PDB file of C-alpha atoms in Angstrom:
ATOM      1  CA  ASP W   1      36.079   6.818  41.976  1.00 70.00           C
ATOM      2  CA  GLN W   2      34.621   5.876  45.348  1.00 81.00           C
ATOM      3  CA  GLN W   3      34.566   2.081  45.481  1.00 91.00           C
ATOM      4  CA  VAL W   4      33.361   1.926  49.066  1.00 94.00           C
ATOM      5  CA  LYS W   5      30.357   4.026  49.969  1.00 94.00           C
ATOM      6  CA  GLN W   6      28.759   4.913  53.229  1.00 95.00           C
ATOM      7  CA  ASN W   7      25.714   6.876  52.212  1.00 91.00           C
ATOM      8  CA  SER W   8      24.612   7.906  55.679  1.00 94.00           C
ATOM      9  CA  PRO W   9      26.905  10.610  57.006  1.00 93.00           C
ATOM     10  CA  SER W  10      25.307  10.493  60.430  1.00 95.00           C
ATOM     11  CA  LEU W  11      23.192   8.327  62.683  1.00 96.00           C
ATOM     12  CA  SER W  12      21.575   9.149  66.001  1.00 97.00           C
ATOM     13  CA  VAL W  13      20.447   6.340  68.265  1.00 97.00           C
ATOM     14  CA  GLN W  14      19.236   6.033  71.817  1.00 97.00           C
ATOM     15  CA  GLU W  15      21.362   4.305  74.407  1.00 97.00           C
ATOM     16  CA  GLY W  16      20.433   0.640  74.638  1.00 97.00           C
ATOM     17  CA  ARG W  17      18.987   0.465  71.149  1.00 97.00           C
ATOM     18  CA  ILE W  18      20.558  -1.053  68.066  1.00 98.00           C
ATOM     19  CA  SER W  19      22.814   0.936  65.740  1.00 97.00           C
ATOM     20  CA  ILE W  20      22.879  -0.233  62.141  1.00 98.00           C
ATOM     21  CA  LEU W  21      25.549   1.156  59.853  1.00 98.00           C
ATOM     22  CA  ASN W  22      25.518   0.409  56.161  1.00 98.00           C
ATOM     23  CA  CYS W  23      28.220   0.154  53.539  1.00 98.00           C
ATOM     24  CA  ASP W  24      28.069  -0.565  49.816  1.00 97.00           C
ATOM     25  CA  TYR W  25      30.902  -1.418  47.465  1.00 97.00           C
ATOM     26  CA  THR W  26      31.291  -1.605  43.733  1.00 95.00           C
ATOM     27  CA  ASN W  27      34.427  -3.680  43.204  1.00 92.00           C
ATOM     28  CA  SER W  28      33.626  -7.390  43.007  1.00 92.00           C
ATOM     29  CA  MET W  29      37.329  -8.165  43.610  1.00 90.00           C
ATOM     30  CA  PHE W  30      37.054  -7.089  47.239  1.00 93.00           C
ATOM     31  CA  ASP W  31      37.285 -10.176  49.422  1.00 91.00           C
ATOM     32  CA  TYR W  32      37.782  -8.823  52.919  1.00 93.00           C
ATOM     33  CA  PHE W  33      35.888  -6.136  54.756  1.00 95.00           C
ATOM     34  CA  LEU W  34      36.666  -4.289  57.947  1.00 95.00           C
ATOM     35  CA  TRP W  35      35.031  -1.775  60.249  1.00 97.00           C
ATOM     36  CA  TYR W  36      36.989   0.844  62.121  1.00 95.00           C
ATOM     37  CA  LYS W  37      35.935   3.305  64.790  1.00 96.00           C
ATOM     38  CA  LYS W  38      37.522   6.724  65.020  1.00 92.00           C
ATOM     39  CA  TYR W  39      37.437   9.476  67.606  1.00 91.00           C
ATOM     40  CA  PRO W  40      38.437  13.031  66.628  1.00 86.00           C
ATOM     41  CA  ALA W  41      42.185  13.621  66.377  1.00 82.00           C
ATOM     42  CA  GLU W  42      42.919   9.929  66.892  1.00 87.00           C
ATOM     43  CA  GLY W  43      43.771   7.062  64.578  1.00 88.00           C
ATOM     44  CA  PRO W  44      41.093   4.522  63.635  1.00 91.00           C
ATOM     45  CA  THR W  45      40.631   1.517  65.903  1.00 92.00           C
ATOM     46  CA  PHE W  46      39.941  -1.862  64.358  1.00 91.00           C
ATOM     47  CA  LEU W  47      36.544  -3.241  65.371  1.00 95.00           C
ATOM     48  CA  ILE W  48      35.603  -6.290  63.375  1.00 95.00           C
ATOM     49  CA  SER W  49      36.168  -7.853  59.982  1.00 94.00           C
ATOM     50  CA  ILE W  50      34.644 -10.397  57.678  1.00 95.00           C
ATOM     51  CA  SER W  51      35.954 -12.505  54.844  1.00 93.00           C
ATOM     52  CA  SER W  52      33.923 -12.827  51.678  1.00 93.00           C
ATOM     53  CA  ILE W  53      33.492 -16.546  52.312  1.00 93.00           C
ATOM     54  CA  LYS W  54      31.288 -15.725  55.286  1.00 96.00           C
ATOM     55  CA  ASP W  55      28.045 -13.831  55.602  1.00 96.00           C
ATOM     56  CA  LYS W  56      28.191 -13.039  59.296  1.00 98.00           C
ATOM     57  CA  ASN W  57      30.779 -12.431  61.961  1.00 97.00           C
ATOM     58  CA  GLU W  58      30.051 -11.613  65.559  1.00 97.00           C
ATOM     59  CA  ASP W  59      32.237 -10.222  68.319  1.00 96.00           C
ATOM     60  CA  GLY W  60      30.518  -9.190  71.499  1.00 97.00           C
ATOM     61  CA  ARG W  61      28.170  -6.291  70.806  1.00 97.00           C
ATOM     62  CA  PHE W  62      29.345  -6.014  67.207  1.00 98.00           C
ATOM     63  CA  THR W  63      28.046  -8.079  64.307  1.00 98.00           C
ATOM     64  CA  VAL W  64      28.922  -7.602  60.675  1.00 98.00           C
ATOM     65  CA  PHE W  65      26.719  -8.966  57.923  1.00 98.00           C
ATOM     66  CA  LEU W  66      27.849  -9.390  54.329  1.00 98.00           C
ATOM     67  CA  ASN W  67      25.559  -9.732  51.322  1.00 97.00           C
ATOM     68  CA  LYS W  68      27.860 -10.418  48.405  1.00 96.00           C
ATOM     69  CA  SER W  69      25.164 -10.497  45.762  1.00 96.00           C
ATOM     70  CA  ALA W  70      24.055  -7.015  46.773  1.00 97.00           C
ATOM     71  CA  LYS W  71      27.628  -5.844  47.431  1.00 97.00           C
ATOM     72  CA  HIS W  72      26.447  -4.624  50.783  1.00 98.00           C
ATOM     73  CA  LEU W  73      27.599  -5.003  54.340  1.00 97.00           C
ATOM     74  CA  SER W  74      26.310  -3.702  57.607  1.00 98.00           C
ATOM     75  CA  LEU W  75      27.544  -3.315  61.155  1.00 98.00           C
ATOM     76  CA  HIS W  76      25.138  -3.868  64.017  1.00 98.00           C
ATOM     77  CA  ILE W  77      25.958  -2.566  67.475  1.00 98.00           C
ATOM     78  CA  VAL W  78      23.674  -3.759  70.219  1.00 97.00           C
ATOM     79  CA  PRO W  79      23.109  -2.436  72.754  1.00 98.00           C
ATOM     80  CA  SER W  80      24.473   0.980  71.824  1.00 98.00           C
ATOM     81  CA  GLN W  81      26.399   2.793  74.539  1.00 97.00           C
ATOM     82  CA  PRO W  82      27.429   6.452  74.877  1.00 95.00           C
ATOM     83  CA  GLY W  83      31.069   5.450  74.337  1.00 95.00           C
ATOM     84  CA  ASP W  84      30.107   4.199  70.904  1.00 97.00           C
ATOM     85  CA  SER W  85      29.688   7.795  69.743  1.00 97.00           C
ATOM     86  CA  ALA W  86      32.364   8.119  67.059  1.00 96.00           C
ATOM     87  CA  VAL W  87      32.882   7.997  63.312  1.00 95.00           C
ATOM     88  CA  TYR W  88      32.708   4.509  61.858  1.00 97.00           C
ATOM     89  CA  PHE W  89      34.555   3.663  58.672  1.00 96.00           C
ATOM     90  CA  CYS W  90      33.908   0.720  56.431  1.00 97.00           C
ATOM     91  CA  ALA W  91      36.970  -0.551  54.554  1.00 95.00           C
ATOM     92  CA  ALA W  92      37.560  -3.183  51.907  1.00 94.00           C
ATOM     93  CA  SER W  93      40.572  -5.080  50.649  1.00 90.00           C
ATOM     94  CA  GLY W  94      41.007  -6.918  47.377  1.00 82.00           C
ATOM     95  CA  ASN W  95      43.734  -8.327  45.253  1.00 63.00           C
ATOM     96  CA  SER W  96      46.249  -5.686  46.310  1.00 61.00           C
ATOM     97  CA  TRP W  97      46.995  -7.335  49.620  1.00 60.00           C
ATOM     98  CA  GLY W  98      46.824  -4.997  52.537  1.00 70.00           C
ATOM     99  CA  LYS W  99      45.628  -1.910  50.701  1.00 84.00           C
ATOM    100  CA  LEU W 100      42.364  -0.735  52.160  1.00 89.00           C
ATOM    101  CA  GLN W 101      39.738   1.376  50.476  1.00 90.00           C
ATOM    102  CA  PHE W 102      37.780   3.397  52.995  1.00 92.00           C
ATOM    103  CA  GLY W 103      34.270   4.721  52.896  1.00 93.00           C
ATOM    104  CA  ALA W 104      33.512   8.293  53.860  1.00 92.00           C
ATOM    105  CA  GLY W 105      32.456   7.362  57.372  1.00 94.00           C
ATOM    106  CA  THR W 106      29.265   7.581  59.418  1.00 96.00           C
ATOM    107  CA  GLN W 107      29.107   9.742  62.524  1.00 96.00           C
ATOM    108  CA  VAL W 108      27.224   7.886  65.236  1.00 97.00           C
ATOM    109  CA  VAL W 109      25.782   9.755  68.184  1.00 97.00           C
ATOM    110  CA  VAL W 110      24.363   7.723  71.038  1.00 97.00           C
ATOM    111  CA  THR W 111      22.003   9.724  73.185  1.00 95.00           C
ATOM    112  CA  PRO W 112      21.073   8.917  76.786  1.00 90.00           C
TER     113      PRO W 112
ATOM    114  CA  GLY E   1      48.878  -5.839  71.509  1.00 66.00           C
ATOM    115  CA  ALA E   2      49.217  -4.309  68.027  1.00 82.00           C
ATOM    116  CA  VAL E   3      50.118  -0.817  69.166  1.00 89.00           C
ATOM    117  CA  VAL E   4      51.318   1.776  66.696  1.00 94.00           C
ATOM    118  CA  SER E   5      52.759   5.090  67.798  1.00 95.00           C
ATOM    119  CA  GLN E   6      53.382   8.294  65.886  1.00 96.00           C
ATOM    120  CA  HIS E   7      55.617  11.199  66.707  1.00 96.00           C
ATOM    121  CA  PRO E   8      55.023  14.064  66.899  1.00 97.00           C
ATOM    122  CA  SER E   9      51.311  14.171  67.604  1.00 95.00           C
ATOM    123  CA  TRP E  10      51.159  17.700  66.270  1.00 96.00           C
ATOM    124  CA  VAL E  11      53.573  20.054  64.604  1.00 97.00           C
ATOM    125  CA  ILE E  12      53.501  23.602  63.318  1.00 97.00           C
ATOM    126  CA  CYS E  13      56.070  24.601  60.744  1.00 95.00           C
ATOM    127  CA  LYS E  14      56.776  27.513  58.461  1.00 96.00           C
ATOM    128  CA  SER E  15      56.169  27.337  54.752  1.00 97.00           C
ATOM    129  CA  GLY E  16      59.208  26.026  52.902  1.00 97.00           C
ATOM    130  CA  THR E  17      60.571  23.913  55.729  1.00 97.00           C
ATOM    131  CA  SER E  18      60.535  20.127  55.999  1.00 97.00           C
ATOM    132  CA  VAL E  19      58.870  18.028  58.642  1.00 97.00           C
ATOM    133  CA  LYS E  20      59.533  14.407  59.560  1.00 97.00           C
ATOM    134  CA  ILE E  21      56.861  12.177  61.082  1.00 97.00           C
ATOM    135  CA  GLU E  22      57.764   8.841  62.654  1.00 97.00           C
ATOM    136  CA  CYS E  23      55.590   5.763  62.799  1.00 96.00           C
ATOM    137  CA  ARG E  24      56.554   2.855  65.039  1.00 96.00           C
ATOM    138  CA  SER E  25      55.027  -0.535  65.660  1.00 93.00           C
ATOM    139  CA  LEU E  26      55.656  -1.076  69.357  1.00 93.00           C
ATOM    140  CA  ASP E  27      54.886  -4.726  69.952  1.00 90.00           C
ATOM    141  CA  PHE E  28      55.055  -6.344  66.552  1.00 90.00           C
ATOM    142  CA  GLN E  29      57.095  -6.340  63.398  1.00 91.00           C
ATOM    143  CA  ALA E  30      55.589  -4.800  60.302  1.00 88.00           C
ATOM    144  CA  THR E  31      56.893  -5.581  56.865  1.00 85.00           C
ATOM    145  CA  THR E  32      54.376  -3.156  55.457  1.00 89.00           C
ATOM    146  CA  MET E  33      53.280   0.223  56.723  1.00 93.00           C
ATOM    147  CA  PHE E  34      50.850   2.646  55.151  1.00 94.00           C
ATOM    148  CA  TRP E  35      50.568   6.418  55.189  1.00 96.00           C
ATOM    149  CA  TYR E  36      47.220   8.184  54.982  1.00 94.00           C
ATOM    150  CA  ARG E  37      46.051  11.732  55.180  1.00 93.00           C
ATOM    151  CA  GLN E  38      42.654  12.905  56.274  1.00 90.00           C
ATOM    152  CA  PHE E  39      41.058  16.256  55.574  1.00 83.00           C
ATOM    153  CA  PRO E  40      38.354  17.539  57.922  1.00 80.00           C
ATOM    154  CA  LYS E  41      35.136  15.540  57.705  1.00 76.00           C
ATOM    155  CA  GLN E  42      36.549  13.365  54.939  1.00 81.00           C
ATOM    156  CA  SER E  43      37.697   9.803  54.630  1.00 85.00           C
ATOM    157  CA  LEU E  44      41.216   8.495  54.936  1.00 89.00           C
ATOM    158  CA  MET E  45      43.148   8.828  51.707  1.00 90.00           C
ATOM    159  CA  LEU E  46      45.955   6.345  51.166  1.00 91.00           C
ATOM    160  CA  MET E  47      49.126   8.159  50.163  1.00 94.00           C
ATOM    161  CA  ALA E  48      51.667   5.371  49.935  1.00 94.00           C
ATOM    162  CA  THR E  49      52.572   1.839  50.906  1.00 92.00           C
ATOM    163  CA  SER E  50      55.905   1.436  52.618  1.00 89.00           C
ATOM    164  CA  ASN E  51      57.754  -1.873  52.536  1.00 86.00           C
ATOM    165  CA  GLU E  52      60.761  -2.525  54.735  1.00 85.00           C
ATOM    166  CA  GLY E  53      63.967  -2.339  52.787  1.00 83.00           C
ATOM    167  CA  SER E  54      62.454  -1.216  49.510  1.00 85.00           C
ATOM    168  CA  LYS E  55      61.036   1.869  47.881  1.00 88.00           C
ATOM    169  CA  ALA E  56      57.591   3.026  48.804  1.00 92.00           C
ATOM    170  CA  THR E  57      54.714   2.696  46.371  1.00 92.00           C
ATOM    171  CA  TYR E  58      52.814   5.931  45.957  1.00 95.00           C
ATOM    172  CA  GLU E  59      49.179   6.318  45.050  1.00 92.00           C
ATOM    173  CA  GLN E  60      48.230   8.213  41.949  1.00 92.00           C
ATOM    174  CA  GLY E  61      48.452  11.941  42.427  1.00 92.00           C
ATOM    175  CA  VAL E  62      50.821  11.802  45.403  1.00 94.00           C
ATOM    176  CA  GLU E  63      54.165  13.489  44.753  1.00 94.00           C
ATOM    177  CA  LYS E  64      56.907  11.101  45.792  1.00 92.00           C
ATOM    178  CA  ASP E  65      59.528  13.862  45.846  1.00 94.00           C
ATOM    179  CA  LYS E  66      57.427  15.886  48.212  1.00 96.00           C
ATOM    180  CA  PHE E  67      56.406  13.091  50.558  1.00 97.00           C
ATOM    181  CA  LEU E  68      59.556  11.084  51.232  1.00 96.00           C
ATOM    182  CA  ILE E  69      59.002   7.740  52.883  1.00 94.00           C
ATOM    183  CA  ASN E  70      61.659   5.589  54.485  1.00 91.00           C
ATOM    184  CA  HIS E  71      61.019   2.180  56.037  1.00 89.00           C
ATOM    185  CA  ALA E  72      64.424   1.330  57.422  1.00 83.00           C
ATOM    186  CA  SER E  73      63.417  -1.350  59.897  1.00 90.00           C
ATOM    187  CA  LEU E  74      60.545  -3.690  60.671  1.00 90.00           C
ATOM    188  CA  THR E  75      59.279  -1.327  63.345  1.00 93.00           C
ATOM    189  CA  LEU E  76      59.875   2.144  61.938  1.00 94.00           C
ATOM    190  CA  SER E  77      58.680   4.109  58.935  1.00 94.00           C
ATOM    191  CA  THR E  78      59.118   7.840  58.452  1.00 95.00           C
ATOM    192  CA  LEU E  79      57.280  10.361  56.309  1.00 97.00           C
ATOM    193  CA  THR E  80      59.058  13.591  55.486  1.00 97.00           C
ATOM    194  CA  VAL E  81      57.009  16.419  54.061  1.00 97.00           C
ATOM    195  CA  THR E  82      59.540  18.470  52.122  1.00 97.00           C
ATOM    196  CA  SER E  83      59.179  22.167  51.364  1.00 96.00           C
ATOM    197  CA  ALA E  84      55.859  22.222  53.156  1.00 96.00           C
ATOM    198  CA  HIS E  85      53.124  24.590  52.028  1.00 96.00           C
ATOM    199  CA  PRO E  86      49.861  25.578  53.738  1.00 95.00           C
ATOM    200  CA  GLU E  87      47.923  23.151  51.515  1.00 94.00           C
ATOM    201  CA  ASP E  88      49.927  20.311  53.086  1.00 95.00           C
ATOM    202  CA  SER E  89      48.255  21.064  56.398  1.00 95.00           C
ATOM    203  CA  SER E  90      46.343  17.929  57.264  1.00 94.00           C
ATOM    204  CA  PHE E  91      46.029  15.003  59.648  1.00 94.00           C
ATOM    205  CA  TYR E  92      48.559  12.325  58.719  1.00 96.00           C
ATOM    206  CA  ILE E  93      47.982   8.790  59.949  1.00 95.00           C
ATOM    207  CA  CYS E  94      50.151   5.738  59.588  1.00 96.00           C
ATOM    208  CA  SER E  95      49.154   2.124  59.902  1.00 94.00           C
ATOM    209  CA  ALA E  96      51.025  -1.128  60.113  1.00 92.00           C
ATOM    210  CA  SER E  97      50.205  -4.643  59.119  1.00 86.00           C
ATOM    211  CA  PRO E  98      51.868  -7.324  61.272  1.00 83.00           C
ATOM    212  CA  SER E  99      54.295  -9.528  59.390  1.00 78.00           C
ATOM    213  CA  GLY E 100      52.897 -12.946  58.659  1.00 73.00           C
ATOM    214  CA  LEU E 101      49.289 -11.931  59.191  1.00 70.00           C
ATOM    215  CA  THR E 102      46.937 -13.886  56.976  1.00 71.00           C
ATOM    216  CA  SER E 103      44.322 -11.146  56.805  1.00 74.00           C
ATOM    217  CA  PRO E 104      44.659  -7.481  55.831  1.00 78.00           C
ATOM    218  CA  GLU E 105      43.940  -5.881  59.212  1.00 83.00           C
ATOM    219  CA  GLN E 106      45.903  -2.711  59.735  1.00 88.00           C
ATOM    220  CA  TYR E 107      46.579  -1.100  63.071  1.00 91.00           C
ATOM    221  CA  PHE E 108      46.647   2.644  63.076  1.00 94.00           C
ATOM    222  CA  GLY E 109      48.731   5.183  64.870  1.00 95.00           C
ATOM    223  CA  PRO E 110      47.113   8.110  66.686  1.00 94.00           C
ATOM    224  CA  GLY E 111      47.867  10.517  63.845  1.00 94.00           C
ATOM    225  CA  THR E 112      49.918  13.694  63.442  1.00 96.00           C
ATOM    226  CA  ARG E 113      48.301  17.077  62.960  1.00 95.00           C
ATOM    227  CA  LEU E 114      50.479  19.183  60.651  1.00 96.00           C
ATOM    228  CA  THR E 115      49.876  22.897  60.336  1.00 96.00           C
ATOM    229  CA  VAL E 116      51.956  24.852  57.857  1.00 96.00           C
ATOM    230  CA  THR E 117      51.937  28.607  58.342  1.00 96.00           C
TER     231      THR E 117
END
């Protein structure tokens, strides 16, 4: 039962433009959401997170938006850079502290 | 900060043998560590939660006698794949959550590629 869904397996964006990655979840008990970036044959790298008491969190080029009523969050990367080409995972945590449920990932390719 | 290492980064073993993978938090203490596996082009699947000084908690469907986890100190957890078979070939990743952290961020190791021949 996939509780965290990333329905877009891939995204191609031009360098300098905005990348928007989407994530939906089904479990209303989730109260903390995270985005990770992963290169092949490496472990995921933490990017940004958001608590359910907020609807936006910003860190440099990365902004995460949370819409609790829609059970939807998104990650905006602007401007996109070639080094942003990677797989991005959305993750959620709920009442089992520390356990993360991951989405399937979205492969982002930033083209020159 | 928040660096997690894994050793080895890749290993090839024969069917029937056992393989031990180490996960270390280098610059922080971690009461809790997690073990994941990832199949090609798939998401990370949580295998077990490892708590220092106590037994690991395994996710449904994960054989605890096959995947032995030991978390002997606040900076080291080990995963031993016993009697490995080709279907155990996968990318194994550990993560650690700093002790005392008030949010559930986990910091991941670089992963271990296991190939069972």
